[in-house]
mmCIF file of C-alpha atoms and ligand atoms in Angstrom:
data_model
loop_
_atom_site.group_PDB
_atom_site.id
_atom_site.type_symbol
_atom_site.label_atom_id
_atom_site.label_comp_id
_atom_site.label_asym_id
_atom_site.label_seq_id
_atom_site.Cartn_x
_atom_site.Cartn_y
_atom_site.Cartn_z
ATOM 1 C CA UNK T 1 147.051 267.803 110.420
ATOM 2 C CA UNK T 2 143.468 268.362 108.447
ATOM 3 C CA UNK T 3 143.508 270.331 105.545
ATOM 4 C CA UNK T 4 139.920 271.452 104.254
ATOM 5 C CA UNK T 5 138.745 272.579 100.201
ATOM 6 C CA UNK T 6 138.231 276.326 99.690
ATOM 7 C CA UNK T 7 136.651 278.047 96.694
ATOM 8 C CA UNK T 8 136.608 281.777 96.137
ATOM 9 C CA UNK T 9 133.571 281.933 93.793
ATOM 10 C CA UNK T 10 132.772 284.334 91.069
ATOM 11 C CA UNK T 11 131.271 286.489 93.377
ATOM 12 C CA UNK T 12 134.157 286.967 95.182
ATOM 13 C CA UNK T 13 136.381 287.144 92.490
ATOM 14 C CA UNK T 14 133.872 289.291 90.693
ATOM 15 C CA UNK T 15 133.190 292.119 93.669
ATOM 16 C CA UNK T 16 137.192 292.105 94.441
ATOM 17 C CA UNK T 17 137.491 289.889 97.601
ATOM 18 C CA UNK T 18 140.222 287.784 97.019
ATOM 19 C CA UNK T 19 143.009 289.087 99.215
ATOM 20 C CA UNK T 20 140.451 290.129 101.879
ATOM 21 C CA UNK T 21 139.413 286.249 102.288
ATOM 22 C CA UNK T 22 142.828 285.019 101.902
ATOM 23 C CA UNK T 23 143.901 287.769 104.578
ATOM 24 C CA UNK T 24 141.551 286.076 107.235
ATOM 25 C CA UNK T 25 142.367 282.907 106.862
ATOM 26 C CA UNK T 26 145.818 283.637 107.202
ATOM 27 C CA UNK T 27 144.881 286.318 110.363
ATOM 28 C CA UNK T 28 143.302 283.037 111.716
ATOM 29 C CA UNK T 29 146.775 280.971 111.815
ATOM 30 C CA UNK T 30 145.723 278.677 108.908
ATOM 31 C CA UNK T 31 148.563 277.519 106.297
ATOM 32 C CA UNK T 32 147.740 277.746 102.445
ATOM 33 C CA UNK T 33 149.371 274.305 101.001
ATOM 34 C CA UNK T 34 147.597 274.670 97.696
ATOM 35 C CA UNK T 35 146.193 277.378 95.364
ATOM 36 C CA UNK T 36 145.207 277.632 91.944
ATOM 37 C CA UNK T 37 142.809 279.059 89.189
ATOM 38 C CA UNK T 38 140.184 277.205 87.370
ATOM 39 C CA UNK T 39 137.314 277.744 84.702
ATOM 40 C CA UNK T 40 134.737 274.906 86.554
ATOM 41 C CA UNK T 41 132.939 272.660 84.090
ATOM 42 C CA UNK T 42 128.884 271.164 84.429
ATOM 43 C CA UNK T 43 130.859 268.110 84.757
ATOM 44 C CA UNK T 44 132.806 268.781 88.181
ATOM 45 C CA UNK T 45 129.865 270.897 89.289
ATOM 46 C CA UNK T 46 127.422 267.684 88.500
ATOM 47 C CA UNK T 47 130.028 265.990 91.359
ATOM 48 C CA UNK T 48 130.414 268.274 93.554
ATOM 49 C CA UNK T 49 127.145 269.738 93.988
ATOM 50 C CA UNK T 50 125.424 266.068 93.113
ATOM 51 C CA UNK T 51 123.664 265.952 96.762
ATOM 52 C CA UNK T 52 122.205 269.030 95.666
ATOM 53 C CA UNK T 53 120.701 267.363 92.332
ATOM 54 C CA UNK T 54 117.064 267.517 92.985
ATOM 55 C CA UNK T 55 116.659 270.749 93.847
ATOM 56 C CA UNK T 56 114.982 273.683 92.166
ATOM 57 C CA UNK T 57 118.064 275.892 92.245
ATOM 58 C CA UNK T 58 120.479 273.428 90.984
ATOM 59 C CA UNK T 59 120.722 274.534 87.813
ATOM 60 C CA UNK T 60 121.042 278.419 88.518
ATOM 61 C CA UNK T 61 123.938 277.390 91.210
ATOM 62 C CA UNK T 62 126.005 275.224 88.440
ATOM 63 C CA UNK T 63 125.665 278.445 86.012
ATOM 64 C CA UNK T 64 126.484 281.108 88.658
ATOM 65 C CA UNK T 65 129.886 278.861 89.359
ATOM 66 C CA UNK T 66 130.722 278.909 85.317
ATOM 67 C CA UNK T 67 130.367 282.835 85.532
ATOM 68 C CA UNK T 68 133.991 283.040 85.915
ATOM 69 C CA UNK T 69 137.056 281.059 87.003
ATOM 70 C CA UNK T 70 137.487 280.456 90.387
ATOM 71 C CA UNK T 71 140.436 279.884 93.101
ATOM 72 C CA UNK T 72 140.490 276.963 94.709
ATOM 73 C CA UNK T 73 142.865 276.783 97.887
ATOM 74 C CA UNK T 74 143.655 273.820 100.024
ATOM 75 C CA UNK T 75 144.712 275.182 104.010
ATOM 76 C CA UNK T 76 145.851 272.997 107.070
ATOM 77 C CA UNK T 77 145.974 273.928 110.389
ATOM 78 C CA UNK T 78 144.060 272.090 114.035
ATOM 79 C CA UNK T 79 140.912 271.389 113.173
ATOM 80 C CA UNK T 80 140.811 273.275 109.821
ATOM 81 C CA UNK T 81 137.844 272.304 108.746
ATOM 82 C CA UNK T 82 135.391 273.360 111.359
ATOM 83 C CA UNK T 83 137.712 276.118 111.619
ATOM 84 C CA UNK T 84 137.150 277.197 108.021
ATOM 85 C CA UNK T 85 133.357 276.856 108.167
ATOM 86 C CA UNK T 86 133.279 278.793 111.436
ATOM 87 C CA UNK T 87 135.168 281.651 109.969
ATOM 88 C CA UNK T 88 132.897 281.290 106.333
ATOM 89 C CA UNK T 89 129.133 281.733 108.729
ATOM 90 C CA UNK T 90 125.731 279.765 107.736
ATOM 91 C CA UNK T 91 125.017 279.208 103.734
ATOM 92 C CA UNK T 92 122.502 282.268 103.925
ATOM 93 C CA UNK T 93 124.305 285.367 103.675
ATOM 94 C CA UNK T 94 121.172 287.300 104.554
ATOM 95 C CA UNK T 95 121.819 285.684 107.555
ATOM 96 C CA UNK T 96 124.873 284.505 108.567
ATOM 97 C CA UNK T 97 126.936 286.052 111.386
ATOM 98 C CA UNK T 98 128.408 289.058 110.954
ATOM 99 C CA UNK T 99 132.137 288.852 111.462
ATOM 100 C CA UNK T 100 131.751 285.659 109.074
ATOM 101 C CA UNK T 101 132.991 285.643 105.676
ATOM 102 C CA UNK T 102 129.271 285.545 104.313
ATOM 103 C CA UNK T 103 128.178 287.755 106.907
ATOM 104 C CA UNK T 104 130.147 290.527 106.037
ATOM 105 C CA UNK T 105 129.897 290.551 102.171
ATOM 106 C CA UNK T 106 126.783 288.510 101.006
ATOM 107 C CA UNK T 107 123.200 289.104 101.227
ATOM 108 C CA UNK T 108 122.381 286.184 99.363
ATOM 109 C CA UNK T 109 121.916 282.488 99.573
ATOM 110 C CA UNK T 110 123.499 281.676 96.348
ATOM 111 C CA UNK T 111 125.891 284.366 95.432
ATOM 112 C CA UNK T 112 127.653 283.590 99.106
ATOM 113 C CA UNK T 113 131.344 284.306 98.157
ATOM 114 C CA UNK T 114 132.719 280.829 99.662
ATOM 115 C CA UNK T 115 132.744 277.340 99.010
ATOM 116 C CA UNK T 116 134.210 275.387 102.121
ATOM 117 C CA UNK T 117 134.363 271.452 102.788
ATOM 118 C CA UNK T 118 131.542 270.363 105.512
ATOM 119 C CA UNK T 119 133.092 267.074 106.992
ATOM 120 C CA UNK T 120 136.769 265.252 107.189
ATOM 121 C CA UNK T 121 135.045 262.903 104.814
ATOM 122 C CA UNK T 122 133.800 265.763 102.409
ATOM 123 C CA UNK T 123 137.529 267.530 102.635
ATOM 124 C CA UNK T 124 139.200 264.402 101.488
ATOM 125 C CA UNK T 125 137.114 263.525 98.861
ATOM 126 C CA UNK T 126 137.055 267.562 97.759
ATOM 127 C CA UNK T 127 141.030 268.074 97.814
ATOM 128 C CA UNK T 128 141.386 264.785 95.278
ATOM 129 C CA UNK T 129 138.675 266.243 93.188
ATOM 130 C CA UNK T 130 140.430 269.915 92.426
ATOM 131 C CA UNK T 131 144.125 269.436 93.271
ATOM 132 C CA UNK T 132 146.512 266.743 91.571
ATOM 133 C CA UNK T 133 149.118 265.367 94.209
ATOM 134 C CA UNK T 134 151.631 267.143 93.524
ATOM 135 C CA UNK T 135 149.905 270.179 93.694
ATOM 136 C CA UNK T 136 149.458 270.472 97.110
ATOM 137 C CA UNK T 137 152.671 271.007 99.337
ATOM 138 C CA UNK T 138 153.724 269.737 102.659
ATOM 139 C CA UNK T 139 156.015 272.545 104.511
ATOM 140 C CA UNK T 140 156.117 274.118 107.603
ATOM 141 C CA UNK T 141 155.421 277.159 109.033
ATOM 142 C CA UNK T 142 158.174 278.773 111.476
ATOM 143 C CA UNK T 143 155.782 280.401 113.325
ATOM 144 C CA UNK T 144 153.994 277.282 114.052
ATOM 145 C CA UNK T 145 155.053 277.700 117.753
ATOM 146 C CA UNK T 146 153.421 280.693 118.354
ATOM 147 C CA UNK T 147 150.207 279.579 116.561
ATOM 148 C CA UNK T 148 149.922 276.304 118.900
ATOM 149 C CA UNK T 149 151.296 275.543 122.458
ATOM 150 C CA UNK T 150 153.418 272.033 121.728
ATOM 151 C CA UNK T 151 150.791 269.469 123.017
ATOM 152 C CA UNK T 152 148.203 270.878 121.055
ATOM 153 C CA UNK T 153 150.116 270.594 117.348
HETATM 154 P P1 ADP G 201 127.126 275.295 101.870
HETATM 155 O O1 ADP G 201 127.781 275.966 100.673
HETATM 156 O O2 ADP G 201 126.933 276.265 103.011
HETATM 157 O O3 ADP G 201 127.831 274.025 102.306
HETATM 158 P P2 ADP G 201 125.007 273.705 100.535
HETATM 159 O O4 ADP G 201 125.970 272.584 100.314
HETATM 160 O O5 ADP G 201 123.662 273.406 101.120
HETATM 161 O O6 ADP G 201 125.626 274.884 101.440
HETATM 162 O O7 ADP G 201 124.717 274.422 99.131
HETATM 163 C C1 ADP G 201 125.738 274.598 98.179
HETATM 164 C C2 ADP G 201 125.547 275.935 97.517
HETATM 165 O O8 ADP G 201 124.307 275.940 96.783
HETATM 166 C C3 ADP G 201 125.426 277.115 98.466
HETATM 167 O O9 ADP G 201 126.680 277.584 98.936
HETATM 168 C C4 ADP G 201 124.714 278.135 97.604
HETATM 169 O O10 ADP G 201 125.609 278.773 96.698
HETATM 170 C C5 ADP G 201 123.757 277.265 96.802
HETATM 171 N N1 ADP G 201 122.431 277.201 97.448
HETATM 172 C C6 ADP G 201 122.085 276.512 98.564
HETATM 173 N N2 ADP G 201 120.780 276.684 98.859
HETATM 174 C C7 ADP G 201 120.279 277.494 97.885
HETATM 175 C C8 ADP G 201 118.974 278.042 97.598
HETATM 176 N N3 ADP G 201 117.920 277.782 98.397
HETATM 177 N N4 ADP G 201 118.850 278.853 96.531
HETATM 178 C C9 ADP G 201 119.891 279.113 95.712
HETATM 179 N N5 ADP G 201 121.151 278.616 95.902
HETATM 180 C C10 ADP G 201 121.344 277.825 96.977
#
């Protein structure tokens, strides 16, 4: 099954959102196979914000992620990925959906509570870049029959 990169950033942590993220992802049926805190560095934020290297902003992004630590979260589920960036709304929070993550609680473009993986490619190359191996777990859910009918798992 896919399993997609989550960040809480500082301004989640910072206005008190944790568990209310966490809460809809779980809500959605998702399964949380990896979770942990970390202080982020320039040099993971050079990586993995590098397509975003020429831009004006870069440099007040990379600062607003060393604010704080973060909590980085690996979840699986059918089609996690786009699941996850349906249920996170557009980059803009000004903007994005309400009933999305960054819809309800952001009004901003850069202080936008979430970091989620954009692609299957992204996701894979995000999950080896925050989580060691053995870090994220491979259980199952006994619910998982009421989340999925059997010829969609
Ligand atoms: P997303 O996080 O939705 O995948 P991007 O990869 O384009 O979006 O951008 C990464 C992050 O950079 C955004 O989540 C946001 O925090 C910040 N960002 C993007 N565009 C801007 C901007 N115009 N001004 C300030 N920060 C921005």
């Amino acid at each position: 099954m896919e399993k997609t990169l989550v960040i809480l950033k500082p301004s989640a942590i910072q206005r008190g959102l944790i568990s209310e993220i966490i809460q809809r992802f779980e809500r959605k049926g998702l399964q949380l196979v990896g979770i942990k805190m970390m202080q982020l560095s320039d040099e993971i934020l050079n990586i993995h914000y590098g397509h975003l290297i020429n831009k004006p902003f870069f440099k007040q992004t990379k600062d607003s992620m060393k604010r704080c630590p973060v909590i980085i979260q690996c979840w699986t589920g059918i089609d996690v990925i786009s699941v996850v960036r349906s249920l996170t709304g557009s980059t803009d929070g000004k903007y994005a959906s309400i009933g999305t993550i960054r819809g309800d609680f952001s009004i901003s473009i850069q202080e936008n509570i979430v970091h989620a993986s954009d692609s299957p490619e992204a996701a894979e190359i995000e999950i080896k870049r925050f989580f060691d191996r053995n870090e994220i777990f491979n259980y199952s859910l006994n619910i998982s029959s009421y989340l999925y009918a059997d010829n969609e798992k």
